[in-house]
PDB file of C-alpha atoms in Angstrom:
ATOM      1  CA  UNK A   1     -26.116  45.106 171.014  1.00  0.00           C
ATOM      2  CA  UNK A   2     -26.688  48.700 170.924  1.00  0.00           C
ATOM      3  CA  UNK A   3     -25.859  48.980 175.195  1.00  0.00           C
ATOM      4  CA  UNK A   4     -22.916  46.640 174.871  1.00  0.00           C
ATOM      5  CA  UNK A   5     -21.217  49.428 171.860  1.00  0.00           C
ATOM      6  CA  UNK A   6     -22.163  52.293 174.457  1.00  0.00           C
ATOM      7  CA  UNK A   7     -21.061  50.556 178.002  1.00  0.00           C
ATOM      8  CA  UNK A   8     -17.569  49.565 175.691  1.00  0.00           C
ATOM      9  CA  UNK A   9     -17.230  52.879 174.464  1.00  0.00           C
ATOM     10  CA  UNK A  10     -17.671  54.330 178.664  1.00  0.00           C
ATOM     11  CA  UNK A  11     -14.797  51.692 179.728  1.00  0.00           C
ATOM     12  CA  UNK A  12     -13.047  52.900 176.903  1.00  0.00           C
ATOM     13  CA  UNK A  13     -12.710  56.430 177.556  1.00  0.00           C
ATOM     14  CA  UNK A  14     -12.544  56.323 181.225  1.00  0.00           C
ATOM     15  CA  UNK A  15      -9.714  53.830 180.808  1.00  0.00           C
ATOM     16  CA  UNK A  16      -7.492  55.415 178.433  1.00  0.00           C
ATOM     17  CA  UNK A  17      -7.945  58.823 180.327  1.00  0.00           C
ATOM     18  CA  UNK A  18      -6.166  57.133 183.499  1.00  0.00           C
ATOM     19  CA  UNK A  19      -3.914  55.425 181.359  1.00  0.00           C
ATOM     20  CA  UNK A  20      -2.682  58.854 179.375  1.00  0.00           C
ATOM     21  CA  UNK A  21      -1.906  60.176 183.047  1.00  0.00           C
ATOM     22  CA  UNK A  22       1.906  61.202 182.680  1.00  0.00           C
ATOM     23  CA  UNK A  23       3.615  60.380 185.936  1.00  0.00           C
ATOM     24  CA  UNK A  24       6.863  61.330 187.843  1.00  0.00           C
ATOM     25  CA  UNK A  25       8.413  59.392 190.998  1.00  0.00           C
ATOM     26  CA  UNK A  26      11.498  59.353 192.563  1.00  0.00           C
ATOM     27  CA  UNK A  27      12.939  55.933 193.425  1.00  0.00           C
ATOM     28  CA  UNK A  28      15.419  55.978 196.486  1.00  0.00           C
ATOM     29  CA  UNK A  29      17.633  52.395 197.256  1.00  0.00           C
ATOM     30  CA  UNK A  30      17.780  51.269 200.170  1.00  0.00           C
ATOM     31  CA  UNK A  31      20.372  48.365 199.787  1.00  0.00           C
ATOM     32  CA  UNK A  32      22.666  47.700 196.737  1.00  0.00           C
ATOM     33  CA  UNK A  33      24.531  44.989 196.752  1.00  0.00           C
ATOM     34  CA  UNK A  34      27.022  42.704 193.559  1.00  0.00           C
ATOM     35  CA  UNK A  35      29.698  42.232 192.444  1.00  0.00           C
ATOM     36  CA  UNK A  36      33.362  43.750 191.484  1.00  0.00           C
ATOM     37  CA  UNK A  37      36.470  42.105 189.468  1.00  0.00           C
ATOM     38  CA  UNK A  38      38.941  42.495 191.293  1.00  0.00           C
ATOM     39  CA  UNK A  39      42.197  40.628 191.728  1.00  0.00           C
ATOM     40  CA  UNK A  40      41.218  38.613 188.689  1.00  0.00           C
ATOM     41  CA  UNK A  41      38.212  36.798 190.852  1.00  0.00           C
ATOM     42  CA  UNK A  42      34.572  38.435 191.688  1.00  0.00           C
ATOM     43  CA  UNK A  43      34.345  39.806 194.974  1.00  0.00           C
ATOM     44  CA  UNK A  44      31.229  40.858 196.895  1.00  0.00           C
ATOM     45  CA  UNK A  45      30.319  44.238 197.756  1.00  0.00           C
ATOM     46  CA  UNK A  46      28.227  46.616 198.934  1.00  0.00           C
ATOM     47  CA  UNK A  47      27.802  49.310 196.572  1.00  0.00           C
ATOM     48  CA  UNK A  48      26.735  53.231 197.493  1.00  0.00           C
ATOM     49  CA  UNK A  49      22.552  53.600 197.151  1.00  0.00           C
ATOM     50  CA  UNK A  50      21.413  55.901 194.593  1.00  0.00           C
ATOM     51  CA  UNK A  51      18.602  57.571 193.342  1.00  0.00           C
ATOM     52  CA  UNK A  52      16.842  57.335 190.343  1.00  0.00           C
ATOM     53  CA  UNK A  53      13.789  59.559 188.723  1.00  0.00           C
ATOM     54  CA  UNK A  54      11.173  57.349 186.398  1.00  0.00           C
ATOM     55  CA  UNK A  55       9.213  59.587 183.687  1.00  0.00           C
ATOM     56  CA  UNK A  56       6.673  58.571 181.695  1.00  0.00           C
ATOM     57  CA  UNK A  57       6.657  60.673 178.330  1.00  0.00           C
ATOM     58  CA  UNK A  58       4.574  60.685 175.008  1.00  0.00           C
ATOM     59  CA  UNK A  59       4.666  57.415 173.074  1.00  0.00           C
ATOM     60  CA  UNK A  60       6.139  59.299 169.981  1.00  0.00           C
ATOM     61  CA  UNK A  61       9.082  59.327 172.255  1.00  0.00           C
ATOM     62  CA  UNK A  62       9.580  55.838 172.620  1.00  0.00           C
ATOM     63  CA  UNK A  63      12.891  54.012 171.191  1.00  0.00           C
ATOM     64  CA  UNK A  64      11.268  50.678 170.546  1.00  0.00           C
ATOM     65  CA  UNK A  65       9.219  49.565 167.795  1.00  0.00           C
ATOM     66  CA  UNK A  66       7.025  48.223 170.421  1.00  0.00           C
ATOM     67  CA  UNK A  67       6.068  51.382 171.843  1.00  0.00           C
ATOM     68  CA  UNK A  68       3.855  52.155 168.622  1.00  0.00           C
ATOM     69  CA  UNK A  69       1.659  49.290 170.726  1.00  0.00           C
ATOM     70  CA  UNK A  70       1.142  51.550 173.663  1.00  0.00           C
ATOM     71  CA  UNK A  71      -2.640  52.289 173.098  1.00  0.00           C
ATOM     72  CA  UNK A  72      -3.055  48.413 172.124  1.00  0.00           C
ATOM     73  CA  UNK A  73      -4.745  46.973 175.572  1.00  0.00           C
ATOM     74  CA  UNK A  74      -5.299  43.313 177.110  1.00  0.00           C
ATOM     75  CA  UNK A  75      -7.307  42.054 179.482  1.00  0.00           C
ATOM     76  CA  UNK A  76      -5.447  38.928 181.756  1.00  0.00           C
ATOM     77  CA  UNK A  77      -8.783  37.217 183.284  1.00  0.00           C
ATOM     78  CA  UNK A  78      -7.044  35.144 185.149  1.00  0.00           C
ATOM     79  CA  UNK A  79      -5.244  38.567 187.370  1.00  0.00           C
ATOM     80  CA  UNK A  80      -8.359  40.954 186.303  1.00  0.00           C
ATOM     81  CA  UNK A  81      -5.095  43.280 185.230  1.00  0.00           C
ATOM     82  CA  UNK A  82      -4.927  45.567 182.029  1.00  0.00           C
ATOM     83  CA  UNK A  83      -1.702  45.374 180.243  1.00  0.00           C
ATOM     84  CA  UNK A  84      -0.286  47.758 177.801  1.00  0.00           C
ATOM     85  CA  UNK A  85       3.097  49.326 176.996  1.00  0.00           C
ATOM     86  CA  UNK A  86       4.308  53.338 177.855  1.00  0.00           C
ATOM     87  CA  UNK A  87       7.179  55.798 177.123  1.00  0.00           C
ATOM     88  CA  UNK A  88       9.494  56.013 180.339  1.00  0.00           C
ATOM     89  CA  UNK A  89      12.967  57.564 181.379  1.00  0.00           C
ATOM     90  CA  UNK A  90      14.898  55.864 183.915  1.00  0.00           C
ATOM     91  CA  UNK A  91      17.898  57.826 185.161  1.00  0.00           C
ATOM     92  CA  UNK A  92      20.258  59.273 187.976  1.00  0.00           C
ATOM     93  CA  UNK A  93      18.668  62.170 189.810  1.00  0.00           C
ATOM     94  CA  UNK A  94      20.464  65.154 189.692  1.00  0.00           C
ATOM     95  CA  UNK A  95      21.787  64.052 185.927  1.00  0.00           C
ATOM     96  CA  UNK A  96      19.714  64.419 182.644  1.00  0.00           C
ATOM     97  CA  UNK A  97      18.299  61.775 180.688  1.00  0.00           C
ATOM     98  CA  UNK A  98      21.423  60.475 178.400  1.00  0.00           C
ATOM     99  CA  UNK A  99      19.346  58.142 176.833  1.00  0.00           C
ATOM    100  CA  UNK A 100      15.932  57.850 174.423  1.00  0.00           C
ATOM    101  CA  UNK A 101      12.600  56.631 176.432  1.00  0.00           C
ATOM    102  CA  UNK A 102      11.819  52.580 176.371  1.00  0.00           C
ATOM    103  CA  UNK A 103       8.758  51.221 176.287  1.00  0.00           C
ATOM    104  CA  UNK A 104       7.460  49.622 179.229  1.00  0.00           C
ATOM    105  CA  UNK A 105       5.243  47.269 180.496  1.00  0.00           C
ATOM    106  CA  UNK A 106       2.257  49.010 182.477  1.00  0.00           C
ATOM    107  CA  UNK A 107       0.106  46.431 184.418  1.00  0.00           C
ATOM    108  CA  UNK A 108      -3.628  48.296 185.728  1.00  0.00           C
ATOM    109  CA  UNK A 109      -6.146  46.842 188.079  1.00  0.00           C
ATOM    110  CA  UNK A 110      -9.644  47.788 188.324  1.00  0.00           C
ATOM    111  CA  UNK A 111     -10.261  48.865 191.774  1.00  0.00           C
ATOM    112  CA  UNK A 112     -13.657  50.297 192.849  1.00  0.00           C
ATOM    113  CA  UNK A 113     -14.263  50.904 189.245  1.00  0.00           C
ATOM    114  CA  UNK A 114     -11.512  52.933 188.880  1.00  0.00           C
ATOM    115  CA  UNK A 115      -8.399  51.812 186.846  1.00  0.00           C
ATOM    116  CA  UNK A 116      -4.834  52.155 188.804  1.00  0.00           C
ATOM    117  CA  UNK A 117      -1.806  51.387 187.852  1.00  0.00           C
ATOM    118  CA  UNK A 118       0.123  48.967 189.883  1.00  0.00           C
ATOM    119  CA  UNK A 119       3.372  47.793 188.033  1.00  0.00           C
ATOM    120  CA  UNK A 120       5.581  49.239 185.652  1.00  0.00           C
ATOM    121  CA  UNK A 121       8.264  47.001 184.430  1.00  0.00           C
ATOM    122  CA  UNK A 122      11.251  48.294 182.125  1.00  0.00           C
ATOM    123  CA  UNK A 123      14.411  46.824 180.861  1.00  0.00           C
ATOM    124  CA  UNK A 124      16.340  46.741 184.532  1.00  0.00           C
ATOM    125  CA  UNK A 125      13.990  48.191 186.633  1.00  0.00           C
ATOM    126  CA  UNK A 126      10.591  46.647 188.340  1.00  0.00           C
ATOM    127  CA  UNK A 127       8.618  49.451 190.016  1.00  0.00           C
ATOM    128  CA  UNK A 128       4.940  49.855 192.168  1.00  0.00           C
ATOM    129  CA  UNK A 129       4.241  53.570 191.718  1.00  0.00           C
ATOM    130  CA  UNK A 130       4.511  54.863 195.050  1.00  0.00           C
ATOM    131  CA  UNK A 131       5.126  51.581 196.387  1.00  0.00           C
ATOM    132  CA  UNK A 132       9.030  49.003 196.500  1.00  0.00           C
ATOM    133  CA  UNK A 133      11.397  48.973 193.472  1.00  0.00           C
ATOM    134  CA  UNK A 134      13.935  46.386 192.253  1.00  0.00           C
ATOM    135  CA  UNK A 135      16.677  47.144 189.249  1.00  0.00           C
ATOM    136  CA  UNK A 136      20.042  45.601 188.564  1.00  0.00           C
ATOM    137  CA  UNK A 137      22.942  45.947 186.269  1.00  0.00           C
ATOM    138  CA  UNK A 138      24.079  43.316 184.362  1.00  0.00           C
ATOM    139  CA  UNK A 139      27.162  42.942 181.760  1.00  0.00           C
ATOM    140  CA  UNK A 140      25.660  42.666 178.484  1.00  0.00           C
ATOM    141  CA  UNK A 141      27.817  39.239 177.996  1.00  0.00           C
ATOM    142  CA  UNK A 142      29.100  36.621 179.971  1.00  0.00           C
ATOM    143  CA  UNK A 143      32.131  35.748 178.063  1.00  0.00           C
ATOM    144  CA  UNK A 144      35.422  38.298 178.962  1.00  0.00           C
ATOM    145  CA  UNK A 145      33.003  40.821 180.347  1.00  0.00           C
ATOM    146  CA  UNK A 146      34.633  42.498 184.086  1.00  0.00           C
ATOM    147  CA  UNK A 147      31.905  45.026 184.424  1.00  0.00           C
ATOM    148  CA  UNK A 148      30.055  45.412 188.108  1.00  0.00           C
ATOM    149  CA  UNK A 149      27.347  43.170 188.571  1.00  0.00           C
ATOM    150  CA  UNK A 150      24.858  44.476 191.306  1.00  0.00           C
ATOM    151  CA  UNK A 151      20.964  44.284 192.338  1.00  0.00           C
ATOM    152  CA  UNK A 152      19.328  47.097 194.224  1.00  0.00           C
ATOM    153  CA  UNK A 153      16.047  47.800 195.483  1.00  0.00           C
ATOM    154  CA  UNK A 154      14.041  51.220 197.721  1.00  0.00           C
ATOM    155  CA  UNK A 155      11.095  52.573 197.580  1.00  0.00           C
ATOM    156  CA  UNK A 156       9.531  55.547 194.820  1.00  0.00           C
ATOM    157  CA  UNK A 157       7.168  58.056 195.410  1.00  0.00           C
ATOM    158  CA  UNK A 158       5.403  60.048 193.221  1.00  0.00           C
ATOM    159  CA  UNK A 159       6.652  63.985 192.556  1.00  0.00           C
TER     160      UNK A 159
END
């Protein structure tokens, strides 16, 4: 019982000093595509590519209640994936960060008994670090609403 406690405590600790990592990328489109009003019908279009900077901050930063989770952790057997939630920023590069940080979902995978991170997943935006990227804007109702629809993705790299 006594080398279970100790080889728990290990994981522990080398785990949650990967996860307390705090990470930068910047996320380039490559397409963007939606949808306008126009002319009182939706049209298609092809919308400008931007470029977006994702920051992971301290949880005390976090807008949502379920941020205070962030050091809660789960094992998925069935993917062999650690789950748990962190404090990130997603916003226009070259502007500053108009809003508070949400809480997203952080998916790690033990490779060569090492933990790595290899999703992060926020509100409108599904990211691998250093890896593809999809977000997409979409009107907060369907009823009346004329705002641009569209769905993007690129590739980030870490800073």
């Amino acid at each position: 019982m006594k080398n279970i406690f100790i080889l728990f405590t290990l994981i522990t600790f080398s785990f949650g000093l990967e996860l307390n990592k705090s990470i930068t990328l910047l996320c380039v489109e490559d397409k963007s595509i939606g949808f306008n009003w126009q002319q009182k019908e939706w049209t298609q279009k092809n919308f400008r590519t931007k470029k977006y900077i994702v920051k992971k901050y301290n949880e005390n930063e976090c807008s949502a209640k379920r941020a205070n989770k962030s050091s809660f952790l789960k094992w998925d057997d069935s993917r062999k994936t650690n789950l748990r939630y962190g404090c990130y920023k997603v916003y226009r590069h070259g502007t500053k960060p108009y809003r508070a940080a949400e809480a997203c979902f952080e998916s790690w995978k033990k490779i060569k008994s090492k933990f790595t991170m290899t999703d992060i997943q926020c509100e409108n935006f599904i990211l691998k670090p250093n890896g593809k990227f999809v977000t997409s804007t979409l009107p907060a109702t369907s009823e009346g609403s004329k705002v641009s629809m569209s769905l993007s993705h690129g590739k980030c790299s870490e800073l």
